Short mmCIF file of C-alpha atoms in Angstrom, two decimals:
data_model
loop_
_atom_site.label_atom_id
_atom_site.label_comp_id
_atom_site.label_asym_id
_atom_site.label_seq_id
_atom_site.Cartn_x
_atom_site.Cartn_y
_atom_site.Cartn_z
CA MET N 1 -13.41 25.56 -36.85
CA GLU N 2 -10.22 27.46 -37.62
CA GLU N 3 -10.74 26.52 -41.22
CA ILE N 4 -14.26 27.89 -41.28
CA ALA N 5 -13.16 31.21 -39.80
CA THR N 6 -10.26 31.49 -42.21
CA LEU N 7 -12.49 30.88 -45.18
CA LEU N 8 -15.52 32.88 -44.07
CA GLU N 9 -14.09 35.97 -42.50
CA PRO N 10 -12.49 37.48 -45.61
CA HIS N 11 -16.02 37.72 -47.06
CA ILE N 12 -17.58 39.53 -44.12
CA PRO N 13 -16.75 43.09 -45.23
CA ALA N 14 -18.42 42.51 -48.59
CA LEU N 15 -21.42 40.81 -46.99
CA ARG N 16 -21.82 43.77 -44.67
CA ARG N 17 -21.60 46.22 -47.55
CA TYR N 18 -24.21 44.40 -49.63
CA ALA N 19 -26.51 44.02 -46.62
CA TRP N 20 -26.19 47.70 -45.82
CA ALA N 21 -26.85 48.68 -49.42
CA LEU N 22 -30.07 46.65 -49.29
CA LEU N 23 -31.27 47.73 -45.84
CA ARG N 24 -29.53 51.07 -45.22
CA ASP N 25 -29.53 50.49 -41.48
CA ASP N 26 -26.40 49.49 -39.58
CA ASP N 27 -28.00 47.16 -37.07
CA MET N 28 -30.43 45.54 -39.44
CA ALA N 29 -27.64 44.99 -41.94
CA ASP N 30 -25.39 43.33 -39.37
CA ASP N 31 -28.29 41.19 -38.19
CA LEU N 32 -28.70 40.02 -41.76
CA VAL N 33 -24.98 39.28 -42.00
CA GLN N 34 -25.07 37.42 -38.70
CA ASP N 35 -27.95 35.27 -39.86
CA THR N 36 -26.13 34.65 -43.11
CA LEU N 37 -23.01 33.51 -41.27
CA GLU N 38 -24.99 31.34 -38.86
CA ARG N 39 -26.71 29.65 -41.70
CA ALA N 40 -23.45 29.16 -43.59
CA ILE N 41 -21.82 27.67 -40.51
CA SER N 42 -24.73 25.35 -39.78
CA ARG N 43 -24.68 24.09 -43.35
CA TRP N 44 -20.96 24.16 -43.75
CA HIS N 45 -20.60 20.46 -44.30
CA SER N 46 -23.36 20.27 -46.83
CA ARG N 47 -21.91 22.95 -49.06
CA ARG N 48 -20.25 21.86 -52.28
CA ARG N 49 -16.53 21.60 -51.69
CA ASP N 50 -15.72 22.71 -55.20
CA GLY N 51 -18.41 25.37 -55.10
CA ASP N 52 -17.88 29.06 -55.14
CA LEU N 53 -17.92 30.15 -51.50
CA LYS N 54 -18.42 33.81 -52.26
CA ALA N 55 -21.40 33.18 -54.53
CA TRP N 56 -22.84 30.76 -51.97
CA LEU N 57 -22.63 33.34 -49.16
CA PHE N 58 -24.24 36.05 -51.26
CA THR N 59 -26.96 33.60 -52.25
CA ILE N 60 -27.78 32.92 -48.61
CA GLU N 61 -27.71 36.58 -47.73
CA ARG N 62 -29.94 37.65 -50.58
CA ASN N 63 -32.43 34.86 -49.94
CA LEU N 64 -32.67 35.85 -46.30
CA PHE N 65 -33.24 39.42 -47.38
CA LEU N 66 -35.98 38.36 -49.78
CA ASN N 67 -37.61 36.29 -47.05
CA LEU N 68 -37.63 39.35 -44.88
CA LEU N 69 -39.23 41.42 -47.62
CA ARG N 70 -41.84 38.76 -48.28
CA GLN N 71 -42.65 38.37 -44.65
CA ARG N 72 -43.13 42.08 -44.24
CA THR N 73 -45.27 42.21 -47.34
CA SER N 74 -47.53 39.48 -46.02
CA ARG N 75 -47.95 41.16 -42.66
CA GLY N 76 -50.82 43.30 -43.75
CA PRO N 77 -52.31 45.23 -46.61
CA HIS N 78 -50.74 48.52 -45.55
CA VAL N 79 -47.22 47.14 -45.47
CA GLY N 80 -45.73 47.09 -48.92
CA GLU N 81 -42.21 46.48 -50.03
CA GLU N 82 -41.71 50.19 -50.15
CA ALA N 83 -42.20 50.36 -46.41
CA LEU N 84 -38.89 48.63 -46.08
CA GLU N 85 -37.38 50.31 -49.05
CA ASN N 86 -38.27 53.69 -47.62
CA VAL N 87 -36.16 52.87 -44.60
CA ALA N 88 -33.39 53.43 -47.03
CA LEU N 89 -33.94 57.09 -47.72
CA ASP N 90 -31.23 58.91 -45.90
CA ALA N 91 -31.40 62.63 -45.49
CA GLY N 92 -28.03 62.76 -43.83
CA HIS N 93 -25.92 62.40 -46.92
CA PRO N 94 -23.86 65.59 -47.31
CA ASP N 95 -24.41 65.83 -51.06
CA ALA N 96 -28.14 65.93 -50.51
CA ALA N 97 -27.86 69.48 -49.21
CA LEU N 98 -25.98 70.50 -52.34
CA GLY N 99 -28.71 69.23 -54.58
CA ALA N 100 -26.47 66.57 -56.07
CA ARG N 101 -28.31 63.36 -56.75
CA ASP N 102 -27.31 60.57 -54.51
CA VAL N 103 -26.54 57.44 -56.42
CA LEU N 104 -28.08 55.45 -53.56
CA ALA N 105 -31.37 57.26 -54.00
CA GLY N 106 -31.14 56.33 -57.66
CA LEU N 107 -30.48 52.75 -56.72
CA ASP N 108 -33.66 52.77 -54.65
CA THR N 109 -35.71 53.49 -57.74
CA LEU N 110 -34.80 50.09 -59.18
CA PRO N 111 -36.61 46.85 -58.49
CA GLU N 112 -34.69 44.57 -56.15
CA GLU N 113 -33.61 42.17 -58.88
CA GLN N 114 -31.89 44.96 -60.80
CA ARG N 115 -30.56 46.57 -57.64
CA SER N 116 -28.93 43.35 -56.57
CA VAL N 117 -27.37 42.82 -59.99
CA LEU N 118 -25.90 46.32 -60.00
CA LEU N 119 -24.52 45.82 -56.51
CA LEU N 120 -23.16 42.32 -56.97
CA VAL N 121 -21.54 43.14 -60.32
CA GLY N 122 -20.53 46.75 -59.87
CA VAL N 123 -19.63 46.83 -56.20
CA GLU N 124 -18.96 43.28 -55.06
CA ASP N 125 -17.12 42.32 -58.26
CA LEU N 126 -18.88 39.01 -58.70
CA SER N 127 -18.53 37.58 -62.18
CA TYR N 128 -21.64 37.47 -64.36
CA ASP N 129 -21.71 33.71 -63.87
CA GLU N 130 -21.55 34.08 -60.10
CA VAL N 131 -24.39 36.60 -60.12
CA ALA N 132 -26.42 34.18 -62.23
CA LYS N 133 -25.88 31.57 -59.50
CA VAL N 134 -26.80 33.96 -56.71
CA LEU N 135 -30.01 34.99 -58.44
CA ASP N 136 -30.63 31.53 -59.85
CA VAL N 137 -31.27 32.86 -63.35
CA PRO N 138 -29.44 32.42 -66.68
CA VAL N 139 -26.50 34.71 -67.43
CA GLY N 140 -28.49 36.34 -70.21
CA THR N 141 -31.03 37.47 -67.64
CA VAL N 142 -28.26 38.92 -65.50
CA MET N 143 -27.01 40.90 -68.49
CA SER N 144 -30.43 42.26 -69.35
CA ARG N 145 -31.13 43.22 -65.74
CA LEU N 146 -27.76 44.93 -65.62
CA SER N 147 -28.55 46.82 -68.78
CA ARG N 148 -32.04 47.84 -67.63
CA GLY N 149 -30.87 48.71 -64.16
CA ARG N 150 -28.11 50.95 -65.45
CA GLU N 151 -30.50 52.60 -67.83
CA LYS N 152 -32.91 53.42 -65.02
CA LEU N 153 -30.12 54.67 -62.81
CA ARG N 154 -28.92 56.92 -65.64
CA GLN N 155 -32.42 58.24 -66.09
CA TYR N 156 -32.65 59.05 -62.41
CA MET N 157 -29.24 60.66 -62.18
CA GLU N 158 -29.96 62.81 -65.23
CA THR N 159 -33.50 63.90 -64.48
CA GLY N 160 -34.00 63.21 -60.81
CA ARG N 161 -37.03 61.16 -61.66
CA ALA N 162 -37.46 57.46 -61.69
CA MET N 163 -38.55 55.99 -64.97
CA VAL N 164 -41.53 54.44 -63.28
CA LEU N 165 -43.16 56.68 -60.75
CA ARG N 166 -42.98 55.23 -57.29
CA ARG N 167 -44.85 56.29 -54.28
CA VAL N 168 -42.74 58.25 -51.85
CA LYS N 169 -44.12 58.81 -48.41
CA MET F 1 -15.15 43.51 -89.34
CA THR F 2 -15.49 40.29 -91.31
CA GLY F 3 -16.07 37.25 -89.16
CA GLN F 4 -16.57 39.35 -86.04
CA ARG F 5 -19.62 39.01 -83.89
CA PRO F 6 -21.59 42.25 -83.86
CA ILE F 7 -21.36 44.39 -80.76
CA GLY F 8 -24.13 43.64 -78.31
CA GLU F 9 -25.60 45.20 -75.23
CA ASP F 10 -23.73 42.56 -73.19
CA ASP F 11 -20.45 43.82 -74.69
CA LEU F 12 -21.29 47.34 -73.63
CA GLN F 13 -22.07 46.22 -70.09
CA ALA F 14 -18.86 44.22 -69.91
CA TYR F 15 -17.04 47.28 -71.22
CA VAL F 16 -18.48 49.36 -68.38
CA ASP F 17 -17.32 46.69 -65.95
CA GLY F 18 -13.90 46.43 -67.57
CA ARG F 19 -14.39 42.73 -68.23
CA LEU F 20 -13.77 42.45 -71.96
CA THR F 21 -10.90 40.54 -73.46
CA PRO F 22 -8.32 42.89 -74.97
CA GLU F 23 -9.41 41.99 -78.51
CA ARG F 24 -13.05 42.52 -77.80
CA LYS F 25 -12.29 45.77 -76.04
CA VAL F 26 -10.64 47.11 -79.18
CA SER F 27 -13.75 46.24 -81.17
CA VAL F 28 -16.05 47.88 -78.64
CA GLU F 29 -13.94 51.01 -78.53
CA ALA F 30 -14.06 51.26 -82.32
CA TYR F 31 -17.82 50.86 -82.14
CA LEU F 32 -18.13 53.56 -79.50
CA LYS F 33 -16.08 56.01 -81.59
CA ALA F 34 -18.68 55.70 -84.29
CA ASN F 35 -21.68 55.74 -81.96
CA GLU F 36 -21.76 58.86 -79.89
CA ALA F 37 -24.93 58.05 -77.98
CA ALA F 38 -23.66 54.66 -76.88
CA ALA F 39 -20.31 56.20 -75.94
CA PHE F 40 -22.08 58.80 -73.83
CA ARG F 41 -24.07 56.12 -72.05
CA THR F 42 -21.06 54.00 -71.20
CA VAL F 43 -19.25 57.00 -69.76
CA ALA F 44 -22.27 57.80 -67.58
CA ASP F 45 -22.63 54.16 -66.53
CA ARG F 46 -18.99 54.02 -65.53
CA ASP F 47 -19.38 57.19 -63.48
CA HIS F 48 -22.38 55.78 -61.68
CA ARG F 49 -20.62 52.50 -61.08
CA GLU F 50 -17.71 54.36 -59.51
CA ALA F 51 -20.04 56.59 -57.50
CA LEU F 52 -21.82 53.57 -56.09
CA ARG F 53 -18.57 51.90 -55.11
CA ALA F 54 -17.30 55.06 -53.49
CA ARG F 55 -20.56 55.61 -51.65
CA LEU F 56 -20.57 52.10 -50.19
CA ALA F 57 -16.84 51.66 -49.60
CA PHE F 58 -17.00 52.85 -46.00
CA LYS F 59 -19.02 49.81 -44.94
CA ALA F 60 -16.44 47.33 -46.12
CA ASN F 61 -13.71 49.34 -44.42
CA GLU F 62 -15.34 49.35 -41.01
CA PRO F 63 -13.82 46.98 -38.47
CA ILE F 64 -15.94 43.85 -38.17
CA PRO F 65 -18.14 43.92 -35.05
CA ALA F 66 -17.37 41.23 -32.49
CA ARG F 67 -20.73 39.57 -32.97
CA LEU F 68 -19.85 38.79 -36.56
CA ARG F 69 -16.63 37.02 -35.70
CA VAL F 70 -16.98 33.42 -36.77
CA ALA F 71 -15.51 32.18 -33.49
CA ASN F 72 -18.11 34.13 -31.53
CA ILE F 73 -20.97 32.91 -33.68
CA MET F 74 -19.83 29.33 -33.25
CA ALA F 75 -19.49 29.74 -29.51
CA GLU F 76 -22.96 31.25 -29.39
CA ARG F 77 -24.39 28.30 -31.29
CA ARG F 78 -23.19 25.94 -28.61
CA ARG F 79 -24.66 27.98 -25.83
CA PRO F 80 -28.24 27.03 -25.01
CA ALA F 81 -29.57 30.50 -24.48
CA ILE F 82 -31.77 33.08 -26.05
CA ARG F 83 -29.95 34.80 -28.80
CA HIS F 84 -30.63 38.12 -30.40
CA LEU F 85 -34.07 36.94 -31.33
CA GLY F 86 -35.58 40.30 -30.86
CA THR F 87 -33.71 41.99 -33.61
CA ILE F 88 -34.28 41.61 -37.27
CA ALA F 89 -33.43 38.02 -36.68
CA ALA F 90 -36.87 37.66 -35.22
CA ALA F 91 -38.18 38.40 -38.62
CA VAL F 92 -35.52 36.60 -40.54
CA SER F 93 -35.12 33.57 -38.35
CA TRP F 94 -38.82 32.80 -38.38
CA LEU F 95 -38.37 32.40 -42.03
CA ILE F 96 -35.28 30.29 -41.81
CA ALA F 97 -37.18 28.03 -39.51
CA GLY F 98 -40.44 29.02 -41.12
CA GLY F 99 -39.51 27.53 -44.42
CA VAL F 100 -39.32 24.20 -42.69
CA LEU F 101 -41.79 24.44 -39.87
CA GLY F 102 -44.31 26.85 -41.29
CA TRP F 103 -44.63 29.67 -38.85
CA SER F 104 -48.09 29.88 -37.48
CA ALA F 105 -49.29 30.00 -33.96
CA ASN F 106 -51.71 27.13 -34.20
CA GLN F 107 -49.12 24.73 -35.47
CA TRP F 108 -47.51 24.88 -32.11
CA ILE F 109 -49.69 22.56 -30.17
CA ALA F 110 -47.63 21.00 -27.45
CA SER F 111 -47.26 23.85 -25.01
CA PRO F 112 -44.88 23.18 -22.18
CA ARG F 113 -46.67 23.55 -18.88
CA LEU F 114 -45.68 26.42 -16.73
CA ALA F 115 -43.85 25.52 -13.60
CA PRO F 116 -45.61 26.34 -10.36
CA PRO F 117 -44.81 29.83 -9.10
CA ALA F 118 -41.29 30.08 -7.83
CA VAL F 119 -41.88 33.51 -6.40
CA LEU F 120 -45.06 35.47 -6.21
CA ALA F 121 -44.53 38.23 -8.68
CA SER F 122 -44.72 41.66 -7.32
CA ASN F 123 -47.69 43.43 -8.73
CA THR F 124 -45.84 46.50 -9.81
CA ALA F 125 -45.37 45.35 -13.38
CA THR F 126 -49.09 44.69 -13.68
CA LEU F 127 -49.98 48.04 -12.18
CA SER F 128 -47.61 49.83 -14.54
CA ALA F 129 -48.97 47.86 -17.46
CA ILE F 130 -52.55 48.73 -16.64
CA ALA F 131 -51.60 52.38 -16.21
CA ALA F 132 -49.88 52.31 -19.60
CA TYR F 133 -52.90 50.60 -21.11
CA ARG F 134 -55.26 53.24 -19.75
CA THR F 135 -53.00 56.04 -20.94
CA TYR F 136 -52.31 54.93 -24.46
CA VAL F 137 -55.23 52.81 -25.53
CA VAL F 138 -57.56 55.80 -25.54
CA GLU F 139 -55.08 57.74 -27.66
CA THR F 140 -56.35 58.31 -31.18
CA ALA F 141 -53.66 60.52 -32.65
CA HIS F 142 -50.57 58.73 -31.39
CA PRO F 143 -51.38 55.37 -29.85
CA VAL F 144 -47.91 54.10 -30.73
CA GLU F 145 -44.52 55.66 -31.29
CA VAL F 146 -43.40 53.27 -34.00
CA ARG F 147 -46.00 51.71 -36.22
CA ALA F 148 -46.23 48.09 -37.23
CA ASP F 149 -45.07 48.83 -40.76
CA GLN F 150 -41.67 49.31 -39.18
CA GLU F 151 -41.94 46.22 -37.05
CA ALA F 152 -38.37 45.06 -37.49
CA HIS F 153 -37.15 48.49 -36.42
CA LEU F 154 -39.54 48.58 -33.51
CA VAL F 155 -38.57 45.20 -32.13
CA GLN F 156 -34.90 45.82 -32.65
CA TRP F 157 -35.06 49.20 -31.00
CA LEU F 158 -37.02 48.02 -27.96
CA SER F 159 -34.79 44.95 -27.61
CA ARG F 160 -31.77 47.17 -27.56
CA ARG F 161 -33.28 49.54 -25.01
CA LEU F 162 -34.40 46.75 -22.71
CA GLY F 163 -31.17 44.85 -23.19
CA LYS F 164 -33.11 41.66 -23.85
CA PRO F 165 -34.30 40.04 -27.02
CA LEU F 166 -37.99 40.77 -27.50
CA LEU F 167 -40.45 39.81 -30.10
CA ALA F 168 -43.86 41.07 -31.08
CA PRO F 169 -46.05 37.95 -31.15
CA ASP F 170 -48.30 37.30 -34.10
CA LEU F 171 -51.81 37.33 -32.63
CA SER F 172 -53.73 37.09 -35.88
CA GLN F 173 -55.12 33.72 -34.76
CA GLN F 174 -56.66 35.54 -31.81
CA GLY F 175 -57.98 38.26 -34.11
CA TYR F 176 -55.45 40.92 -33.18
CA GLN F 177 -53.11 42.79 -35.51
CA LEU F 178 -50.02 44.59 -34.32
CA MET F 179 -50.45 48.37 -34.39
CA GLY F 180 -46.97 49.20 -33.18
CA GLY F 181 -45.28 49.98 -29.92
CA ARG F 182 -43.51 52.43 -27.70
CA LEU F 183 -40.86 52.74 -25.05
CA LEU F 184 -41.95 53.53 -21.49
CA PRO F 185 -40.20 54.39 -18.25
CA ALA F 186 -40.55 51.75 -15.53
CA GLU F 187 -39.05 52.62 -12.19
CA GLY F 188 -35.93 54.06 -13.69
CA LYS F 189 -35.65 51.39 -16.34
CA PRO F 190 -37.09 51.12 -19.81
CA ALA F 191 -40.15 49.00 -20.57
CA ALA F 192 -41.74 48.11 -23.89
CA LEU F 193 -45.39 48.32 -24.85
CA PHE F 194 -46.75 46.60 -27.94
CA MET F 195 -50.28 47.51 -28.97
CA TYR F 196 -52.68 45.40 -31.01
CA ASP F 197 -56.20 45.88 -32.18
CA ASP F 198 -58.88 43.62 -33.56
CA ALA F 199 -61.39 44.14 -36.35
CA GLN F 200 -63.75 45.91 -33.93
CA GLY F 201 -61.00 48.28 -32.86
CA THR F 202 -60.66 46.67 -29.43
CA ARG F 203 -57.14 47.26 -28.29
CA LEU F 204 -54.82 44.98 -26.38
CA THR F 205 -51.35 45.66 -25.04
CA LEU F 206 -48.36 43.51 -24.26
CA TYR F 207 -46.15 45.15 -21.68
CA VAL F 208 -42.62 43.84 -21.20
CA ARG F 209 -39.96 44.87 -18.77
CA PRO F 210 -36.82 43.29 -17.38
CA GLY F 211 -35.53 42.89 -13.92
CA ASP F 212 -38.35 41.57 -11.76
CA GLU F 213 -37.61 38.94 -9.17
CA GLY F 214 -38.00 35.33 -10.04
CA ASP F 215 -37.12 33.32 -13.08
CA GLN F 216 -40.53 32.01 -13.85
CA THR F 217 -44.02 32.30 -12.45
CA ALA F 218 -47.46 31.08 -13.32
CA PHE F 219 -50.04 33.33 -14.90
CA ARG F 220 -51.58 35.83 -12.52
CA PHE F 221 -54.90 37.43 -13.24
CA GLU F 222 -55.72 40.94 -12.19
CA ALA F 223 -58.79 43.03 -12.92
CA GLN F 224 -59.18 46.73 -12.33
CA GLY F 225 -62.67 47.89 -13.21
CA ASP F 226 -63.28 46.75 -16.76
CA VAL F 227 -59.58 46.25 -17.55
CA SER F 228 -58.17 42.74 -17.19
CA ALA F 229 -54.54 41.70 -17.14
CA PHE F 230 -52.61 38.46 -17.15
CA SER F 231 -49.01 38.66 -16.05
CA TRP F 232 -46.12 36.29 -15.73
CA ILE F 233 -42.34 36.27 -15.52
CA ASP F 234 -40.16 34.22 -17.77
CA GLN F 235 -36.41 34.29 -18.34
CA GLY F 236 -35.97 37.50 -16.41
CA LEU F 237 -38.69 39.45 -18.19
CA SER F 238 -42.09 40.44 -16.83
CA TYR F 239 -44.92 40.19 -19.30
CA VAL F 240 -48.38 41.68 -18.91
CA VAL F 241 -51.18 41.22 -21.42
CA THR F 242 -53.91 43.79 -20.85
CA ALA F 243 -57.28 44.40 -22.50
CA LYS F 244 -60.87 45.30 -21.86
CA THR F 245 -62.13 41.84 -22.47
CA ASP F 246 -63.39 38.90 -20.52
CA ARG F 247 -61.07 36.67 -18.63
CA SER F 248 -61.34 33.62 -20.87
CA ARG F 249 -60.61 35.42 -24.13
CA LEU F 250 -57.72 37.26 -22.52
CA LEU F 251 -56.37 34.02 -21.13
CA GLY F 252 -56.40 32.49 -24.62
CA THR F 253 -54.46 35.45 -25.94
CA ALA F 254 -52.00 35.44 -23.04
CA GLU F 255 -51.36 31.73 -23.62
CA ALA F 256 -50.75 32.38 -27.31
CA VAL F 257 -48.24 35.08 -26.40
CA TYR F 258 -46.53 32.77 -23.96
CA ARG F 259 -46.34 29.91 -26.45
CA GLN F 260 -44.85 32.12 -29.12
CA LEU F 261 -42.22 33.48 -26.77
CA GLU F 262 -41.43 29.95 -25.67
CA GLN F 263 -41.31 28.78 -29.26
CA GLY F 264 -39.02 31.68 -30.09
CA SER F 265 -36.53 30.82 -27.40
CA SER F 266 -36.58 27.09 -28.07
CA GLU F 267 -36.06 27.79 -31.75
CA SER F 268 -33.02 29.86 -31.03
CA ARG F 269 -31.72 27.12 -28.75
CA LYS F 270 -31.89 24.76 -31.68
CA GLY F 271 -29.50 27.01 -33.50
CA LYS F 272 -32.07 27.90 -36.09
CA LEU F 273 -31.17 25.05 -38.42
#
């Protein structure tokens, strides 16, 4: 048990940051982290000893997040993914008042698969190979999502418009 | 340049991330000197990368909340009690379990029988629930405070206010869809009201409040005019299901609510796999 805590706890700040970046709500993000940790603990002995713990934890967390999105999407015709994504829009950011474009708002214009790549590579410092494991795709796909995601973010930051128009409530 | 692999988009991305080998970095930098547009893009990408890190840094610097301590999570797993089911975990944990069990009301067949009434529930919860039903069900502009498209928020918020894990049952098998919910005052304490409607627009409410006497009671039926209500107490929460419908249909719905709540708490006792 001491061993589990020693190995898991150093990853919690990063798991909280990624969860918050996805959900943009303190409590929901920590709920996601808690579920991630519970699942990791309950499957601790079935994890691969030589495996990459960090990539494994992010895999669990992202899959739980995707489950949540899917469940919400299946709840009814009027609940789309953007219902959850719109939770993210925060008016409280100080730069918003200055007219500066918030990089988080730009991030929200990306599809989840590109958003996650940008976060896991650019913020969480996972290697490209680790991100490929988390997303369960080839490294080449990670690189192209990174490239497309950064391009879209650039577009947003330069023009204030997403490349693909998205409905904003 | 002889023998060198041409510069690719992946090199440019790795350059932005500072992950090139020193030799490759020299090649990319030479390429960028000759390609102004690409150089401009990599500068912008680096800025955005830094901006994103800076914007999110605060979260990783916050002290870890006690509930995320591994020791606390492990202790909680051993404790046979309702966990924070009402929060987002309600949504997420269904899926953890749901992947295995398939979450659907009718798959839960063996319903544990209710114990005989330990205490006769005071009627106040039912009266409050019927009053809330009469007040809000006729409302067309604002029947709920938080709509079902923010269900995770709604459940989390009401759970926090009531200090107990709640969940909004899925009553689609009974023909009802969640519309949303609201917070209500109940004798100085908060209560929660979830509202559902069916395809005909018939509305049904689930009223929940903590603190009534008795750990568990049987279903009680109450009718006031054309409004019917079934109430019971379980694990320190009073529940009242109210609708303008006949007793047998309402009983079916109340039983479905009860089974889902029971399923929810037994699932959390199992430690959610």
